[in-house]
Coordinates of C-alpha atoms in Angstrom, one line a residue:
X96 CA 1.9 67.1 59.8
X97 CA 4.3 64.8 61.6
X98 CA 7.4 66.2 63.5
X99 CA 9.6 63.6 61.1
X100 CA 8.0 65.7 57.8
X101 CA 8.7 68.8 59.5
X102 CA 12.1 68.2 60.0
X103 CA 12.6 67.0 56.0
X104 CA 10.7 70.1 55.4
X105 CA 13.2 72.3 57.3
X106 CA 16.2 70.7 56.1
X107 CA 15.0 70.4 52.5
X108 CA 14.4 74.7 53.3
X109 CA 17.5 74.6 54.9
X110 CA 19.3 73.4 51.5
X111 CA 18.1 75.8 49.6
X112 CA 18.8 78.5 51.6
X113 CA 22.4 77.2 51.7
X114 CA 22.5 76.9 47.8
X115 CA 21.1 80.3 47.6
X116 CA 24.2 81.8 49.3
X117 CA 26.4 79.9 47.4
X118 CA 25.0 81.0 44.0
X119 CA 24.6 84.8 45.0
X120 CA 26.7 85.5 48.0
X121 CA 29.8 83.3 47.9
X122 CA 30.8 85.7 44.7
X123 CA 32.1 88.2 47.2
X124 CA 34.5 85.8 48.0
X125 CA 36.2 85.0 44.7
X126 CA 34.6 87.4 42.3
X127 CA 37.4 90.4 42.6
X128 CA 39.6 87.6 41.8
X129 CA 38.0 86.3 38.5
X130 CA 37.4 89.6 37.5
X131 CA 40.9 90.3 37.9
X132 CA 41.9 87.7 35.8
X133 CA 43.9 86.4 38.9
X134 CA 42.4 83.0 38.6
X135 CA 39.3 81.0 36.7
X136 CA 35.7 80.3 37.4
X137 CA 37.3 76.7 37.8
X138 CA 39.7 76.8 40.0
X139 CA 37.9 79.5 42.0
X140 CA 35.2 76.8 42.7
X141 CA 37.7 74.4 43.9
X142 CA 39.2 76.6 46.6
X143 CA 35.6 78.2 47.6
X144 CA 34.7 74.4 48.2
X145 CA 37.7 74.2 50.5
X146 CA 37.7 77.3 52.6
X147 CA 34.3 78.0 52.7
X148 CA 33.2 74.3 53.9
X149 CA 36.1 75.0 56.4
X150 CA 34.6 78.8 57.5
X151 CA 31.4 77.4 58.0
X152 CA 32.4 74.4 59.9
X153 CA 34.9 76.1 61.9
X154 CA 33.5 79.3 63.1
X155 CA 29.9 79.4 61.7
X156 CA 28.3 78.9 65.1
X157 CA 28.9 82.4 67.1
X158 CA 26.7 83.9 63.7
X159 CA 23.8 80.7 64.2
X160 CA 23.1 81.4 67.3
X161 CA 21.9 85.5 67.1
X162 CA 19.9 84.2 63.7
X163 CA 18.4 81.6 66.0
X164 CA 17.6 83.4 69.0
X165 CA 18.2 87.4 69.1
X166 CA 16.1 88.5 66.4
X167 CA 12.7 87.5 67.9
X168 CA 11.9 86.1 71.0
X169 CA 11.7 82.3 71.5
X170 CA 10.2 82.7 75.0
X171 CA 7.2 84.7 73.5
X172 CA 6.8 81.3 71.6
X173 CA 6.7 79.1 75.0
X174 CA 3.7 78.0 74.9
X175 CA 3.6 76.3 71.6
X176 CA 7.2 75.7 70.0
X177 CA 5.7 74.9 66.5
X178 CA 4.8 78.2 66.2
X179 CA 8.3 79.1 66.4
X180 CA 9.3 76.4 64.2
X181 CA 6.9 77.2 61.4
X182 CA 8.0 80.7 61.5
X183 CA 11.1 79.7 60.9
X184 CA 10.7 77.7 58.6
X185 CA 8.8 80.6 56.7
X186 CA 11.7 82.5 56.8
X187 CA 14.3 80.3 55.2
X188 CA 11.6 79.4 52.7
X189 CA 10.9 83.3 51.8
X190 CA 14.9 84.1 52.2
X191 CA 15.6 81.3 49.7
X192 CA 12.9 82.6 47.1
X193 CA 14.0 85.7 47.7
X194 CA 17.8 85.0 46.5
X195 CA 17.0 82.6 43.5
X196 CA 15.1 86.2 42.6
X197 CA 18.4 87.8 42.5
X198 CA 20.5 85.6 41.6
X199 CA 18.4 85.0 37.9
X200 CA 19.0 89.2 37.8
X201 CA 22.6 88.7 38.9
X202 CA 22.0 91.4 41.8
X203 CA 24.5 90.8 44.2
X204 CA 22.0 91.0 47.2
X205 CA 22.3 90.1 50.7
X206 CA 21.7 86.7 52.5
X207 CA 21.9 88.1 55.6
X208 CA 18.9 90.7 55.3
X209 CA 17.3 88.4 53.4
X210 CA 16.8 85.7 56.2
X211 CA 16.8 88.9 58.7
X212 CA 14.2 90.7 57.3
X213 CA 12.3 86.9 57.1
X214 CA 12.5 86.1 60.4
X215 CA 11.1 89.6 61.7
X216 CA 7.9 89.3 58.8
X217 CA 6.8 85.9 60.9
X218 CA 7.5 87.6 63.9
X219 CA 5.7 90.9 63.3
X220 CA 2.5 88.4 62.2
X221 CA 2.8 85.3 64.6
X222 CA 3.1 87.6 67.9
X223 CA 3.8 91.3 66.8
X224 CA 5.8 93.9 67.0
X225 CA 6.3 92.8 70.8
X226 CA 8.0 89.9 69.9
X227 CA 11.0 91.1 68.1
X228 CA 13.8 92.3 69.7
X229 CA 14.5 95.9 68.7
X230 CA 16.9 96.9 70.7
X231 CA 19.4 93.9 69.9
X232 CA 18.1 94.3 66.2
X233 CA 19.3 98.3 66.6
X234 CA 22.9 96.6 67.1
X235 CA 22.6 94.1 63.9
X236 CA 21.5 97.0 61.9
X237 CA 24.1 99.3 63.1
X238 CA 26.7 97.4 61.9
X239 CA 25.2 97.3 58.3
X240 CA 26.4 100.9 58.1
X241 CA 29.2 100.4 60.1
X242 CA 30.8 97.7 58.2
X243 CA 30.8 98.4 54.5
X244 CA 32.6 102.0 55.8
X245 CA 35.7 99.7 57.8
X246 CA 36.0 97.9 55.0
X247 CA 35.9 100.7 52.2
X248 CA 38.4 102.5 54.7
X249 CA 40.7 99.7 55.2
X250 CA 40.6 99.0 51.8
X251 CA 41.4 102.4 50.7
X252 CA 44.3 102.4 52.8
X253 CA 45.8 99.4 52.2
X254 CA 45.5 100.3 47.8
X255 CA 46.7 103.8 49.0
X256 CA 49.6 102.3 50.5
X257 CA 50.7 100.1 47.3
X258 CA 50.3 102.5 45.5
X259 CA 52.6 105.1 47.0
X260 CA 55.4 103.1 48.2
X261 CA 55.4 100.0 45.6
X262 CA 53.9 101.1 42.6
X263 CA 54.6 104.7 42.4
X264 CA 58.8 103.9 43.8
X265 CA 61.8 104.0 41.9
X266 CA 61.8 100.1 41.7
X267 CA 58.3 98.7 42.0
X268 CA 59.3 95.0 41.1
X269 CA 62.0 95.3 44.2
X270 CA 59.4 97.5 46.9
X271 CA 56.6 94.4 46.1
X272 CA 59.4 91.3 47.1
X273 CA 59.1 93.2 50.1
X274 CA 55.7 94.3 50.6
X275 CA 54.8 90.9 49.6
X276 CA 55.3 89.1 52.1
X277 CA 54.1 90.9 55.1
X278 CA 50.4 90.6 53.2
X279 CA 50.7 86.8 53.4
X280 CA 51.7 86.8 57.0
X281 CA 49.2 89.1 57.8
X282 CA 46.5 86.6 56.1
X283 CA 47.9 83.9 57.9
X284 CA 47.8 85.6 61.2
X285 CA 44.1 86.3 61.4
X286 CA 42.8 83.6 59.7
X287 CA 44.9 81.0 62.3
X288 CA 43.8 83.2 65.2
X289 CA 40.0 82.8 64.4
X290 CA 40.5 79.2 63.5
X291 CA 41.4 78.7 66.7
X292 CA 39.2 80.6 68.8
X293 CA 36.0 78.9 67.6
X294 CA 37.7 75.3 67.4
X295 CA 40.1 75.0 70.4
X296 CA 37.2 75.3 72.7
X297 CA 35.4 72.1 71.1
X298 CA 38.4 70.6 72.2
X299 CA 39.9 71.3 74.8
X300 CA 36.3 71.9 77.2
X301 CA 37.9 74.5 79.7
X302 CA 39.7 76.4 77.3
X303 CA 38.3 80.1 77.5
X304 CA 38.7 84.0 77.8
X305 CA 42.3 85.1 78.1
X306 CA 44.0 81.7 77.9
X307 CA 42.0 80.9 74.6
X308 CA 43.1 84.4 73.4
X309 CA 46.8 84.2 74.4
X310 CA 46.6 80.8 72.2
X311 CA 45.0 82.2 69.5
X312 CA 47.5 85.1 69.6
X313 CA 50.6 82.6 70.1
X314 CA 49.2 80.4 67.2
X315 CA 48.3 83.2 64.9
X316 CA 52.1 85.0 65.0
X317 CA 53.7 81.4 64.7
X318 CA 51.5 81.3 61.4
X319 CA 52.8 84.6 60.7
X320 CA 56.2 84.5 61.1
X321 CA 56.3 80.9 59.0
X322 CA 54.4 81.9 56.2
X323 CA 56.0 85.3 55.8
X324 CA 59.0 83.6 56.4
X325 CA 58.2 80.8 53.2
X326 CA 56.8 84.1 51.1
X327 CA 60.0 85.9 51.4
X328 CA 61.9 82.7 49.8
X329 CA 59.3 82.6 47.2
X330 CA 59.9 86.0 46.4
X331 CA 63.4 87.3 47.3
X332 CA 64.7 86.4 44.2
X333 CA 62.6 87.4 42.0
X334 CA 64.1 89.4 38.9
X335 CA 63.1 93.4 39.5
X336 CA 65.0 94.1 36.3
X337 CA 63.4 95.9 33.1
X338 CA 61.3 99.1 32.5
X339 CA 58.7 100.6 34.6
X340 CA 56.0 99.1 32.3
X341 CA 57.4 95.9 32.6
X342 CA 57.8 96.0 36.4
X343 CA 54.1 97.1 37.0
X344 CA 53.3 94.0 35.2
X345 CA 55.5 92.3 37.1
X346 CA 54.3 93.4 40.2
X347 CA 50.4 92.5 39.7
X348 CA 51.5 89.0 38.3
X349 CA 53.0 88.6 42.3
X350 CA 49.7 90.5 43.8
X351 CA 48.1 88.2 41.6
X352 CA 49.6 85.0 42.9
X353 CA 48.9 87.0 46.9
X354 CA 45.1 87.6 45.5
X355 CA 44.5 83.6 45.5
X356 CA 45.5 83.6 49.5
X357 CA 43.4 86.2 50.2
X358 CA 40.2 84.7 48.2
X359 CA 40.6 81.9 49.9
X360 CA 40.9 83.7 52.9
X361 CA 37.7 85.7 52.5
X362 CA 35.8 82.4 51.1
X363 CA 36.8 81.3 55.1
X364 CA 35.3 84.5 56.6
X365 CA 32.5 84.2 54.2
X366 CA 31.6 80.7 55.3
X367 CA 32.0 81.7 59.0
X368 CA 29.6 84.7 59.0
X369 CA 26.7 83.3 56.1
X370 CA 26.4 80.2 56.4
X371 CA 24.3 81.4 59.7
X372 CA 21.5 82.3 57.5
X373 CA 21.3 78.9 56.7
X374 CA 21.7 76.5 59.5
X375 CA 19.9 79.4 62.2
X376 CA 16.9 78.4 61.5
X377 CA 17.4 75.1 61.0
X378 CA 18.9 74.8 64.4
X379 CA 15.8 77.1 66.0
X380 CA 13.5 74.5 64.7
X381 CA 15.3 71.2 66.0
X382 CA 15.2 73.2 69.8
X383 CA 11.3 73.6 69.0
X384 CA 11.0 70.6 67.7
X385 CA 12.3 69.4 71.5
X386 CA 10.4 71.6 73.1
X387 CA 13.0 74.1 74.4
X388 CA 13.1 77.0 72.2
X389 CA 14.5 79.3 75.2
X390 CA 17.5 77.2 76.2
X391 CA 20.9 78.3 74.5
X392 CA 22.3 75.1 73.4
X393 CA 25.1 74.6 71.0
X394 CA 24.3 74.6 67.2
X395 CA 25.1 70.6 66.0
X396 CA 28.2 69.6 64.2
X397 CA 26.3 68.2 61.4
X398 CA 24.2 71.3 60.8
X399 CA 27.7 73.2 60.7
X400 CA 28.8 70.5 58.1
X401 CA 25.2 70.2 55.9
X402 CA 25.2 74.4 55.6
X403 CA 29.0 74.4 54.2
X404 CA 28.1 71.5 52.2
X405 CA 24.5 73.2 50.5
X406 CA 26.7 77.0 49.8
X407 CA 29.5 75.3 47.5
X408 CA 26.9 73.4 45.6
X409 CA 25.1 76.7 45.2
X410 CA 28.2 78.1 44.0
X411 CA 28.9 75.2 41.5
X412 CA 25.8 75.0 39.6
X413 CA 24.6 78.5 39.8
X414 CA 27.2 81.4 40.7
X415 CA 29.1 82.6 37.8
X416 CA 26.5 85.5 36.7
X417 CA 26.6 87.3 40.1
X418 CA 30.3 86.8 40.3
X419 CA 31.0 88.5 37.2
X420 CA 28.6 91.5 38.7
X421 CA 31.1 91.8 41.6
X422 CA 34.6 91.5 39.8
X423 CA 33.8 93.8 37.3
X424 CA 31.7 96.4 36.7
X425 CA 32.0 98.3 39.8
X426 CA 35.5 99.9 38.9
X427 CA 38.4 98.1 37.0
X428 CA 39.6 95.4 39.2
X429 CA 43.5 94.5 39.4
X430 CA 45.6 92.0 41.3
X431 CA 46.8 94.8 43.8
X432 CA 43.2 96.4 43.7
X433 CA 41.8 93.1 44.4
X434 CA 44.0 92.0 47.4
X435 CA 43.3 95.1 48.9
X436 CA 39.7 94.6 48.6
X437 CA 39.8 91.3 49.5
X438 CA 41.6 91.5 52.9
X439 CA 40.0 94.2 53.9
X440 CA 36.7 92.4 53.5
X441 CA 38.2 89.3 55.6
X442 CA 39.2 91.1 58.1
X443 CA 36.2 92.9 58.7
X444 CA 33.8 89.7 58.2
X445 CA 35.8 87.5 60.6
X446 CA 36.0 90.5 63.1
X447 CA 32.5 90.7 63.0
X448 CA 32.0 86.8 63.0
X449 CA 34.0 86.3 66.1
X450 CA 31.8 89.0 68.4
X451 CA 28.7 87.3 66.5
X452 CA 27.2 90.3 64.4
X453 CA 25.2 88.7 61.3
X454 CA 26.9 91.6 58.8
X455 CA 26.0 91.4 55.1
X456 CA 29.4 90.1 53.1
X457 CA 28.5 91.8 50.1
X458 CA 27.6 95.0 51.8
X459 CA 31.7 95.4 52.8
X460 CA 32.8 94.1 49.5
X461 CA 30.8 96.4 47.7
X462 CA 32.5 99.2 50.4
X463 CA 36.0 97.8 49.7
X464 CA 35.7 98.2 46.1
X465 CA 34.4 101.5 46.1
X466 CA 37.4 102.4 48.7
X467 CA 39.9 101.2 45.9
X468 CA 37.9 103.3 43.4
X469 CA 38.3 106.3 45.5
X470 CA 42.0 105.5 46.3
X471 CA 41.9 105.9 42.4
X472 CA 39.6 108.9 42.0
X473 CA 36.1 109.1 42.1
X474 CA 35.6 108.8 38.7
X475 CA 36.7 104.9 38.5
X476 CA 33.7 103.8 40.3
X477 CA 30.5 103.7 38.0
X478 CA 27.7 105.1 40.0
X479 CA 25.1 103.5 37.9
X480 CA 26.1 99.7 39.3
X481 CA 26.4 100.9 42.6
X482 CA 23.3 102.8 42.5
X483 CA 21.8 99.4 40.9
X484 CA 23.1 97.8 43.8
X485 CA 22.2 100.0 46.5
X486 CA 18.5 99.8 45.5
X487 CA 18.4 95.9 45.9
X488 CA 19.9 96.2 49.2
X489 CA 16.8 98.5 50.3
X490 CA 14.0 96.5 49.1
X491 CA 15.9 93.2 50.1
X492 CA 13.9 93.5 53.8
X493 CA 10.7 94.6 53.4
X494 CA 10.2 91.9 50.2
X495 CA 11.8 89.1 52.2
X496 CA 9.6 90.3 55.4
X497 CA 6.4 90.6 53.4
X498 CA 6.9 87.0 52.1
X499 CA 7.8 85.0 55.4
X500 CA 4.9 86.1 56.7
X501 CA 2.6 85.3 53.4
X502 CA 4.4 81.8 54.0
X503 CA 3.5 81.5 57.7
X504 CA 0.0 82.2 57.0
X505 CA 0.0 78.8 54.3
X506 CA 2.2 77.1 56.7
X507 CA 0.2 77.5 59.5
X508 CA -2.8 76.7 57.8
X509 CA -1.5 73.3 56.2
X510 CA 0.3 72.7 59.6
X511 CA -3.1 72.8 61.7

């Protein structure tokens, strides 16, 4: 097999990983906000398209590169690269299957195991246990746990807090004009300052460490101040008259309106963290492809571009079923209960993005939305989703393991 047929192999792989995401995964992005009845399955495809092309292209290499090259070893492949590239391209291949699986059984699964748990079945067969890093894998898997907790905590506070002192006040119509407008400028605030820590450096070339984060900072509270400062126009005179029925309708029509930004907002950090599972790979097998699997080079532009570009096709042809999963049947989803679920998630994926940990999307939305629940009562969350759920997520690594290495073992025979 020629190098040029590997590649189309890989980037054909590649695709469908990318489409895989986008039918399954990119539901975490928008599907609290369907569900809520905050917007449609239309226009929630038009602004995935936007701000998750943008996520991916922006700040979807810090993710690439631990896919790529902290999982397993590329120097224990040395000595012949296109063993390393085959794996890899295994592991998209088995990743991919893996997803189309659940997406047909709208399980809301996640990517990132998925093409985790691939890379380490190659590895485990092509060079054993020896050649997977365990010790940096103990940090990935750590923040599995970790992550679907911060985001069911922050979530839980932030419903908490609308609750008490906007929906539960004397004048919940007047308490949201205000409320409102400090969740906007927090959006804008974090989703400027990650913007421009992964693209500022690109370029300007010597841009880095505390300048690049005083920028960010600078940048971010500009964006802030602006857009709080434009939300509290919006809003300020909005009627707060009428009964307390009235005004709690009222108020989720606003959080509704809010619940669009902070979609978008998570369809960024979606794209900056997932698209990783994708384009990893793809850019492993183009260093082994030039023979230098152990360097750390930069993951291409166009990569960046054909991974965002693969996810909101997936989403287009393919993602309503699992979105409806995620909106809906955990617990009752609402315009205020969505927001906070939504930022919450954000903020925890981009966090994560920025310091590079591969952390599952779903895994903190599914945490979010159960922290809303519990904000609620236990009793608004129904176990037997979650419990569906929960079971995906533990066969999700040894299935996708077991079948990237079956793959390698065809691969590597039709390669030779």
């Amino acid at each position: 097999m020629t190098e040029q047929v590997f590649l189309i192999l890989a980037l054909a792989a590649g695709f469908y990983m990318a489409w895989n995401i986008g039918a399954n995964d990119v539901a975490n992005a928008f599907g609290t906000s369907v569900g809520s009845g905050a917007i449609s399955f239309r226009q929630a495809l038009v602004f995935a398209a936007i701000f998750e092309f943008a996520g991916a292209f922006l700040v979807g290499s810090h993710v690439s590169d631990t896919i790529k090259g902290n999982i397993v070893q590329p120097a224990v492949f040395a000595h012949d690269p296109m063993l390393f590239a085959t794996g890899m391209l295994a592991a998209l291949m088995a990743a991919g299957i893996w997803l189309n699986i659940a997406s047909y059984l709208g399980q809301p699964v996640s990517t990132t195991h998925s093409i985790i748990g691939a890379v380490i079945g190659f590895g485990l067969v092509a060079a054993g246990p020896e050649s997977v890093q365990w010790h940096k894998m103990g940090r990935i898997a750590a923040s599995w746990f970790v992550s679907p907790v911060a985001g069911a905590l922050l979530a839980f506070l932030i419903y908490f807090a609308i609750r008490k002192y906007v929906m539960r006040s004397a004048s919940p119509a007047r308490r949201a004009s205000k409320a409102l407008p400090l969740g906007f400028a927090a959006t804008c605030f974090v989703m400027v300052f990650s913007g421009v820590v992964d693209l500022l450096p690109r370029l300007v070339g010597g841009l880095k460490g505390s300048a690049l984060h005083a920028t960010a900072v600078a940048s971010g509270v500009t964006a802030a101040l602006l857009g709080g400062w434009l939300a509290w126009l919006y809003w300020r005179n909005a009627s707060s008259a009428g009964t307390l029925d009235e005004q709690y309708e009222l108020v989720e029509r606003r959080f509704g309106r809010l619940q669009i930004v902070t979609a978008c907002y998570m369809a960024f950090a979606h794209g900056a963290n997932d698209v990783a599972n994708a384009i990893g790979p793809i850019a492993g097998i183009l260093q082994a492809l030039k023979g230098n699997i152990a360097a750390k080079t930069a993951v291409p532009s166009w990569v960046l571009f054909f991974g965002g570009l693969g996810i909101v096709i997936g989403l287009a042809t393919y993602g309503r079923k699992v979105m409806m999963a995620v909106g809906s049947k955990i617990t009752e989803v609402t315009p205020t209960r969505g927001f906070s679920a939504e930022f919450a998630t954000a903020t925890t994926v981009l966090v994560s993005s920025l310091i590079g940990l591969p952390i599952s999307t779903t895994f903190v939305l599914v945490g979010a939305v159960m922290g809303v629940g519990f904000a609620r009562g236990f009793g608004a969350i129904d176990l037997s989703v979650v419990k569906r759920i929960f079971l995906s997520w533990v066969i999700t690594i040894p299935c996708s393991a077991g079948l990237a290495a079956l793959l390698y073992v065809l691969l590597r025979w039709l390669v030779n």
